[in-house]
Structure formats: C-alpha cells, structure tokens
C-alpha positions as a LaTeX table, in Angstrom:
\begin{tabular}{lrrr}
\hline
Residue & $x$ (\AA) & $y$ (\AA) & $z$ (\AA) \\
\hline
Met1 & $-3.85$ & 34.82 & $-46.87$ \\
Thr2 & $-0.22$ & 34.43 & $-45.07$ \\
Thr3 & $-1.41$ & 31.41 & $-42.96$ \\
Leu4 & $-3.58$ & 28.32 & $-44.11$ \\
Arg5 & $-5.38$ & 26.41 & $-41.15$ \\
Val6 & $-5.59$ & 23.01 & $-41.55$ \\
Ala7 & $-7.62$ & 20.51 & $-39.43$ \\
Leu8 & $-6.81$ & 16.71 & $-39.68$ \\
Ile9 & $-9.53$ & 14.34 & $-38.71$ \\
Gln10 & $-8.40$ & 11.13 & $-37.51$ \\
Gln11 & $-11.59$ & 9.07 & $-37.84$ \\
Asp12 & $-12.09$ & 5.35 & $-36.69$ \\
Thr13 & $-13.71$ & 4.74 & $-39.67$ \\
Val14 & $-16.83$ & 1.88 & $-39.46$ \\
Trp15 & $-16.28$ & $-0.49$ & $-41.74$ \\
Gln16 & $-17.41$ & $-0.71$ & $-44.69$ \\
Asp17 & $-20.63$ & 1.47 & $-43.11$ \\
Pro18 & $-20.77$ & 4.80 & $-45.67$ \\
Ala19 & $-23.97$ & 6.12 & $-43.71$ \\
Ala20 & $-22.34$ & 5.71 & $-40.51$ \\
Asn21 & $-19.48$ & 7.15 & $-41.24$ \\
Leu22 & $-21.80$ & 10.10 & $-42.98$ \\
Ala23 & $-22.95$ & 10.79 & $-39.79$ \\
Lys24 & $-20.15$ & 10.76 & $-38.31$ \\
Ala25 & $-18.82$ & 12.84 & $-40.35$ \\
Arg26 & $-20.34$ & 16.18 & $-39.82$ \\
Gly27 & $-19.53$ & 16.02 & $-36.19$ \\
Phe28 & $-15.94$ & 16.30 & $-37.89$ \\
Val29 & $-16.25$ & 19.37 & $-39.12$ \\
Ala30 & $-18.64$ & 21.48 & $-36.73$ \\
Gln31 & $-15.84$ & 20.85 & $-34.57$ \\
Ala32 & $-13.47$ & 22.34 & $-37.74$ \\
Ala33 & $-15.12$ & 25.02 & $-37.36$ \\
Arg34 & $-14.96$ & 25.58 & $-34.65$ \\
Ala35 & $-11.48$ & 25.79 & $-34.69$ \\
Gly36 & $-11.19$ & 27.87 & $-37.41$ \\
Ala37 & $-10.17$ & 25.56 & $-40.04$ \\
Arg38 & $-9.89$ & 26.58 & $-43.98$ \\
Val39 & $-9.80$ & 22.69 & $-44.77$ \\
Ala40 & $-10.61$ & 19.77 & $-43.38$ \\
Val41 & $-9.17$ & 16.53 & $-44.38$ \\
Phe42 & $-10.80$ & 13.28 & $-43.42$ \\
Pro43 & $-8.83$ & 9.78 & $-44.10$ \\
Glu44 & $-9.01$ & 7.35 & $-47.59$ \\
Leu45 & $-11.91$ & 6.33 & $-47.81$ \\
Phe46 & $-13.12$ & 7.62 & $-44.38$ \\
Thr47 & $-16.83$ & 5.95 & $-45.85$ \\
Leu48 & $-15.55$ & 2.81 & $-45.99$ \\
Gly49 & $-12.26$ & 1.81 & $-44.43$ \\
Phe50 & $-9.46$ & 0.13 & $-46.66$ \\
Thr51 & $-11.53$ & $-2.13$ & $-48.12$ \\
Met52 & $-10.83$ & $-5.47$ & $-50.75$ \\
Ala53 & $-13.88$ & $-5.64$ & $-51.62$ \\
Pro54 & $-14.59$ & $-2.51$ & $-53.38$ \\
Glu55 & $-16.96$ & $-3.47$ & $-56.50$ \\
Pro56 & $-20.15$ & $-2.79$ & $-53.42$ \\
Phe57 & $-19.30$ & 0.50 & $-52.85$ \\
Ala58 & $-17.96$ & 2.07 & $-56.23$ \\
Glu59 & $-20.14$ & 4.67 & $-57.85$ \\
Pro60 & $-19.91$ & 8.20 & $-60.39$ \\
Leu61 & $-17.86$ & 11.25 & $-59.49$ \\
Pro62 & $-19.30$ & 13.56 & $-58.60$ \\
Gly63 & $-22.01$ & 11.15 & $-56.79$ \\
Pro64 & $-23.94$ & 10.37 & $-53.69$ \\
Thr65 & $-20.49$ & 10.63 & $-51.45$ \\
Thr66 & $-19.17$ & 13.76 & $-53.37$ \\
Glu67 & $-22.75$ & 15.50 & $-52.65$ \\
Ala68 & $-22.99$ & 14.36 & $-49.38$ \\
Val69 & $-19.76$ & 16.18 & $-48.38$ \\
Ala70 & $-20.54$ & 19.34 & $-50.82$ \\
Ala71 & $-23.28$ & 19.57 & $-48.59$ \\
Leu72 & $-21.12$ & 19.79 & $-45.25$ \\
Ser73 & $-18.54$ & 22.34 & $-47.75$ \\
Arg74 & $-21.65$ & 24.29 & $-47.72$ \\
Glu75 & $-23.51$ & 24.49 & $-44.45$ \\
Phe76 & $-20.05$ & 25.28 & $-42.63$ \\
Gly77 & $-18.18$ & 27.19 & $-45.20$ \\
Leu78 & $-15.05$ & 25.11 & $-45.02$ \\
Tyr79 & $-12.80$ & 23.08 & $-47.88$ \\
Leu80 & $-13.76$ & 19.18 & $-47.10$ \\
Val81 & $-10.97$ & 16.98 & $-48.66$ \\
Gly82 & $-12.83$ & 13.35 & $-48.76$ \\
Ser83 & $-12.04$ & 9.81 & $-50.69$ \\
Val84 & $-14.43$ & 8.23 & $-52.71$ \\
Val85 & $-14.37$ & 4.28 & $-54.28$ \\
Glu86 & $-15.55$ & 5.41 & $-57.91$ \\
Ala87 & $-16.75$ & 3.48 & $-60.06$ \\
His88 & $-14.08$ & 2.61 & $-63.51$ \\
Ala89 & $-13.40$ & $-0.58$ & $-65.64$ \\
Pro90 & $-12.05$ & $-2.52$ & $-65.72$ \\
His91 & $-11.61$ & $-1.62$ & $-61.64$ \\
Pro92 & $-12.51$ & 1.49 & $-59.54$ \\
Arg93 & $-9.88$ & 3.54 & $-58.41$ \\
Asn94 & $-9.46$ & 5.39 & $-55.21$ \\
Ala95 & $-10.13$ & 8.35 & $-55.72$ \\
Ala96 & $-9.72$ & 11.80 & $-53.30$ \\
Phe97 & $-11.64$ & 14.49 & $-53.94$ \\
Val98 & $-11.97$ & 18.22 & $-52.35$ \\
Thr99 & $-15.41$ & 20.12 & $-52.06$ \\
Gly100 & $-15.12$ & 24.12 & $-51.35$ \\
Pro101 & $-17.43$ & 26.45 & $-49.27$ \\
Asp102 & $-19.45$ & 26.79 & $-52.09$ \\
Gly103 & $-20.11$ & 23.25 & $-52.21$ \\
Ala104 & $-18.02$ & 23.43 & $-56.17$ \\
Leu105 & $-16.57$ & 19.70 & $-56.64$ \\
Leu106 & $-12.70$ & 20.59 & $-57.26$ \\
Ala107 & $-10.46$ & 18.63 & $-59.30$ \\
Pro108 & $-10.55$ & 14.69 & $-58.28$ \\
Tyr109 & $-7.38$ & 12.96 & $-57.61$ \\
Arg110 & $-7.13$ & 8.93 & $-58.53$ \\
Lys111 & $-4.43$ & 7.45 & $-56.63$ \\
Ile112 & $-1.82$ & 6.60 & $-58.69$ \\
His113 & 0.09 & 4.39 & $-56.88$ \\
Pro114 & $-2.44$ & 0.59 & $-55.38$ \\
Phe115 & $-0.81$ & $-0.78$ & $-52.85$ \\
Ser116 & 0.52 & $-4.06$ & $-54.34$ \\
Tyr117 & 1.83 & $-5.30$ & $-50.61$ \\
Gly118 & $-1.73$ & $-5.51$ & $-49.58$ \\
Glu119 & $-3.14$ & $-6.46$ & $-52.96$ \\
Glu120 & $-4.59$ & $-3.21$ & $-54.13$ \\
His121 & $-3.87$ & $-3.08$ & $-57.69$ \\
Arg122 & $-5.41$ & $-6.24$ & $-57.77$ \\
His123 & $-8.77$ & $-4.74$ & $-56.88$ \\
Tyr124 & $-7.98$ & $-1.07$ & $-58.05$ \\
Ser125 & $-6.93$ & 0.52 & $-61.27$ \\
Gly126 & $-4.55$ & 3.69 & $-60.57$ \\
Gly127 & $-4.67$ & 6.63 & $-61.79$ \\
Glu128 & $-2.49$ & 9.25 & $-64.19$ \\
Asp129 & $-2.46$ & 12.58 & $-63.03$ \\
Cys130 & $-1.68$ & 15.00 & $-60.45$ \\
Pro131 & $-4.16$ & 17.61 & $-60.93$ \\
Leu132 & $-3.43$ & 21.09 & $-58.84$ \\
Phe133 & $-6.18$ & 22.71 & $-57.41$ \\
Gln134 & $-6.59$ & 26.31 & $-55.52$ \\
Val135 & $-7.27$ & 27.24 & $-51.58$ \\
Asp136 & $-8.73$ & 30.95 & $-51.19$ \\
Gly137 & $-6.24$ & 31.16 & $-54.24$ \\
Asn138 & $-3.20$ & 29.89 & $-52.92$ \\
Pro139 & $-1.84$ & 26.38 & $-55.34$ \\
Cys140 & $-2.78$ & 22.62 & $-53.94$ \\
Gly141 & $-2.39$ & 19.22 & $-54.54$ \\
Leu142 & $-3.24$ & 15.55 & $-53.22$ \\
Gln143 & $-1.84$ & 12.16 & $-53.10$ \\
Ile144 & $-3.19$ & 8.88 & $-51.82$ \\
Cys145 & $-1.61$ & 7.23 & $-48.49$ \\
Tyr146 & 0.61 & 4.58 & $-50.46$ \\
Asp147 & 1.57 & 7.47 & $-52.86$ \\
Leu148 & 4.03 & 8.68 & $-50.39$ \\
Arg149 & 6.35 & 6.37 & $-50.67$ \\
Phe150 & 7.38 & 7.72 & $-54.17$ \\
Pro151 & 8.54 & 11.04 & $-54.94$ \\
Glu152 & 8.09 & 12.07 & $-58.01$ \\
Pro153 & 4.13 & 12.67 & $-58.39$ \\
Phe154 & 5.23 & 15.26 & $-55.31$ \\
Arg155 & 7.93 & 16.86 & $-57.60$ \\
Ala156 & 5.26 & 17.57 & $-60.53$ \\
Leu157 & 2.98 & 18.58 & $-57.97$ \\
Ala158 & 5.89 & 20.85 & $-57.15$ \\
Ala159 & 6.96 & 21.95 & $-60.04$ \\
Gln160 & 3.16 & 22.84 & $-61.25$ \\
Gly161 & 3.63 & 25.74 & $-58.17$ \\
Ala162 & 2.05 & 23.67 & $-55.68$ \\
Glu163 & 2.76 & 25.10 & $-51.95$ \\
Val164 & 0.71 & 22.44 & $-49.86$ \\
Val165 & $-0.41$ & 18.93 & $-50.40$ \\
Phe166 & $-2.87$ & 17.03 & $-49.01$ \\
Val167 & $-2.56$ & 13.48 & $-47.67$ \\
Pro168 & $-5.79$ & 11.41 & $-46.62$ \\
Ala169 & $-4.56$ & 8.20 & $-45.64$ \\
Asn170 & $-5.32$ & 4.52 & $-44.13$ \\
Trp171 & $-1.46$ & 4.11 & $-42.43$ \\
Pro172 & $-1.18$ & 1.02 & $-40.35$ \\
Ala173 & 0.61 & 1.39 & $-37.42$ \\
Arg174 & 4.18 & $-1.00$ & $-38.11$ \\
Arg175 & 4.80 & 1.15 & $-40.15$ \\
Ile176 & 4.29 & 4.43 & $-39.14$ \\
Ala177 & 8.05 & 5.49 & $-38.43$ \\
Ala178 & 7.99 & 5.63 & $-42.08$ \\
Trp179 & 4.43 & 8.04 & $-42.31$ \\
Ser180 & 6.21 & 10.37 & $-40.34$ \\
Thr181 & 10.03 & 10.27 & $-41.93$ \\
Leu182 & 8.64 & 10.52 & $-45.70$ \\
Leu183 & 5.37 & 13.43 & $-44.96$ \\
Ala184 & 9.16 & 15.22 & $-43.66$ \\
Ala185 & 11.04 & 14.54 & $-46.52$ \\
Arg186 & 8.46 & 15.23 & $-48.93$ \\
Ala187 & 8.01 & 18.54 & $-47.67$ \\
Ile188 & 11.52 & 19.49 & $-47.63$ \\
Glu189 & 12.31 & 17.86 & $-50.71$ \\
Asn190 & 9.88 & 19.65 & $-52.56$ \\
Gln191 & 9.41 & 23.20 & $-50.04$ \\
Met192 & 6.07 & 22.91 & $-49.50$ \\
Ala193 & 3.82 & 22.33 & $-47.23$ \\
Val194 & 2.68 & 18.13 & $-46.58$ \\
Cys195 & $-0.90$ & 17.54 & $-44.15$ \\
Gly196 & $-1.22$ & 13.55 & $-43.34$ \\
Ala197 & $-4.42$ & 12.93 & $-42.29$ \\
Asn198 & $-4.62$ & 8.85 & $-40.84$ \\
Arg199 & $-7.01$ & 7.22 & $-39.36$ \\
Val200 & $-7.25$ & 5.21 & $-36.26$ \\
Gly201 & $-8.75$ & 2.89 & $-34.72$ \\
Gln202 & $-8.64$ & $-1.36$ & $-35.70$ \\
Asp203 & $-10.22$ & $-2.54$ & $-39.28$ \\
Ala204 & $-12.24$ & $-5.65$ & $-39.92$ \\
Leu205 & $-8.60$ & $-8.09$ & $-41.21$ \\
Gly206 & $-7.39$ & $-6.80$ & $-37.71$ \\
Leu207 & $-4.56$ & $-3.92$ & $-38.51$ \\
Asp208 & $-4.42$ & $-1.39$ & $-35.61$ \\
Tyr209 & $-4.15$ & 2.28 & $-37.02$ \\
Pro210 & $-2.19$ & 4.71 & $-34.51$ \\
Gly211 & $-3.56$ & 8.42 & $-36.07$ \\
Ala212 & 0.12 & 10.27 & $-35.99$ \\
Ser213 & $-1.60$ & 12.65 & $-38.38$ \\
Ala214 & 0.87 & 15.19 & $-38.69$ \\
Leu215 & 1.45 & 18.78 & $-40.97$ \\
Cys216 & 4.87 & 19.74 & $-41.88$ \\
Asp217 & 6.20 & 22.94 & $-43.05$ \\
Ala218 & 8.36 & 23.82 & $-46.22$ \\
Phe219 & 11.33 & 23.24 & $-43.67$ \\
Gly220 & 9.99 & 19.66 & $-42.58$ \\
Glu221 & 9.36 & 20.90 & $-39.36$ \\
Val222 & 5.72 & 18.96 & $-37.73$ \\
Val223 & 3.80 & 22.07 & $-36.87$ \\
Ala224 & 1.01 & 20.12 & $-35.32$ \\
Gln225 & 0.65 & 15.53 & $-34.42$ \\
Gly226 & $-1.98$ & 13.43 & $-32.92$ \\
Asp227 & $-1.41$ & 10.63 & $-31.40$ \\
Ala228 & $-3.82$ & 7.75 & $-31.71$ \\
Thr229 & $-7.42$ & 8.86 & $-30.34$ \\
Glu230 & $-10.24$ & 10.14 & $-32.39$ \\
Gly231 & $-10.71$ & 13.77 & $-33.32$ \\
Leu232 & $-8.41$ & 16.53 & $-34.72$ \\
Val233 & $-5.23$ & 17.86 & $-35.65$ \\
Val234 & $-5.02$ & 21.92 & $-35.99$ \\
Gly235 & $-2.37$ & 23.94 & $-37.29$ \\
Asp236 & $-1.44$ & 26.50 & $-39.27$ \\
Ile237 & 0.76 & 26.78 & $-42.18$ \\
Asp238 & 2.45 & 29.76 & $-42.59$ \\
Leu239 & 2.47 & 30.25 & $-46.73$ \\
Val240 & 4.65 & 33.89 & $-46.05$ \\
Ala241 & 6.88 & 31.79 & $-44.76$ \\
Leu242 & 7.20 & 28.06 & $-47.11$ \\
Arg243 & 7.02 & 31.99 & $-50.05$ \\
Ala244 & 10.34 & 33.34 & $-48.87$ \\
Trp245 & 12.91 & 29.72 & $-47.84$ \\
Arg246 & 11.78 & 29.19 & $-51.69$ \\
Ala247 & 12.84 & 32.56 & $-52.98$ \\
Arg248 & 15.96 & 32.18 & $-50.80$ \\
Phe249 & 16.90 & 28.90 & $-51.13$ \\
Pro250 & 15.82 & 27.95 & $-54.27$ \\
Ala251 & 16.93 & 24.46 & $-54.66$ \\
Leu252 & 13.73 & 23.15 & $-57.49$ \\
Arg253 & 16.04 & 25.59 & $-59.63$ \\
Asp254 & 19.20 & 23.25 & $-59.18$ \\
Arg255 & 17.32 & 19.71 & $-60.79$ \\
Arg256 & 18.68 & 18.20 & $-63.98$ \\
Val257 & 16.20 & 16.25 & $-65.00$ \\
Glu258 & 18.17 & 15.81 & $-68.58$ \\
Val259 & 20.60 & 13.42 & $-66.47$ \\
Tyr260 & 18.06 & 12.05 & $-64.25$ \\
Ser261 & 16.41 & 10.98 & $-67.36$ \\
Ala262 & 19.57 & 9.69 & $-68.84$ \\
Leu263 & 20.67 & 7.74 & $-65.28$ \\
Glu264 & 17.21 & 6.12 & $-66.08$ \\
Arg265 & 17.36 & 4.74 & $-68.89$ \\
Lys266 & 20.49 & 3.04 & $-67.79$ \\
Lys267 & 20.48 & $-0.85$ & $-67.23$ \\
Ile268 & 21.27 & $-2.52$ & $-63.87$ \\
\hline
\end{tabular}
C-alpha cells in the first residue's frame, strides 16, 4: 500500500442517546465507503457525547457498541475507529477501539490522561498502554483527545514503529488553536501521520465544538481539514513519502533517553 485514505467523521452527537447516534453512524460509514476510504474515524464517545455521568452507559469491551461498529465494518469493508465507556473499577474507562473489515475487534486503547480540568479524572480511570494495530499491514496507534497535549505516548508509539495515529476527540471551540497546533506538532516530532476527528455542534453542557478535524502528514503539513460542518473530512496519507522521510532524516535516532531520564529525576 502506497497511500492510506482516511475519512474523519465530524458528527453532531446526540447527547447521551446511543441508539440515535448509531443510527447516524451507518450513513457516515456509507459515505466513507463511497469516498474510497480505508479507515473511518468517529469522534470521542461518539454514541454519547463527552459525558461526566458514564456509569449508566458503561459496557464490556467487546460489548454492544463494538458489535454494532463491527457489523458496519463487515457491511462496508472498512476499518472503523470508535470509542465507548468501558466498564471498569473503580471508575469506567474512556476507551477507543478499531474494528477490521472482517468485523474483528483490534487492539483497544484506554485514554491515558483523563481531562482533569473538566473533572474527567473523577469519573473515569486512566489507561496504561499504547497498543499497536495493523491497517493492511501498516502499523497504527490510537490516542484520545486530551492525550494530544502529552508527547510521551506518541513517542512511545513511534518507538514501536507506528506510522499513523488516530485521535478521536471532543475538542471545544475555545481551545481549537491548540488542537490544530498539537496535531501538527505530534506529527512533526515523530515523523508520523496524525489524524484527528473532532465533533461539531453543541453539547448539553453548552460547549461548542467546531470540527476542524485534520489529517497531518509526517512533515506536519495539513493534508485535509474540516470546517464546522457535519460530515466527512477525507484525505490520503502518502506512506511512501513518510517512510522515505524517516529514512532520509532519522531524527529519532538522535534521542538521548538516558539524559532525559536524569533530567526528570532532578528536583526543581
């Protein structure tokens, strides 16, 4: 595969209504298939919105939501990235997952950094791993929304060989400049493609979401970017150019992990 076509789904999520959002999902996936996408990415907690009352919606993983998304993957022959409130103690987890064209559930990811500014940490437990999965043999990873502010998990994925990272999000309008900047930064510093899918509309808490979903290539250049309209943002990731850039300019080899570790141990 020389290019990977990705569709980012800018959904106006119906607040805490899984049935309504799953009904909308099929239409988005059908559009992505018609556009020739190989992967389609939903926003964070796409069946609910960014709820701070997760317990009534918690489910096992695999569970009803992953099964519904897997059925869409099989129907349309696509890789799909979704997310769900995963049952867990002491709190549920904000989890992303990928289903393959055959309906298989690929490596799930649990959001490492609950958004403490919005008190997510009081309602969700954080995850502790960054698994890789394959899209047609190409190594990929997942992060979720607020994780974008932390370079370490992206670097860990790059060290494992990840070429593309998908980031489902509910990123509000008031901080959208940070969203666009951080997507490009994570791509540049890791020489990877970073694809962020953000919701549109307004949630029940009054927060506005402006979309601005974007695909950034390994140079940090924006391949495709959305506005505040509900629908798809579709773009092609040039995997050949990504690999050639890593080979020609192997910046990650110059990392000095032992120095960073010593600096982190210093008291400020």
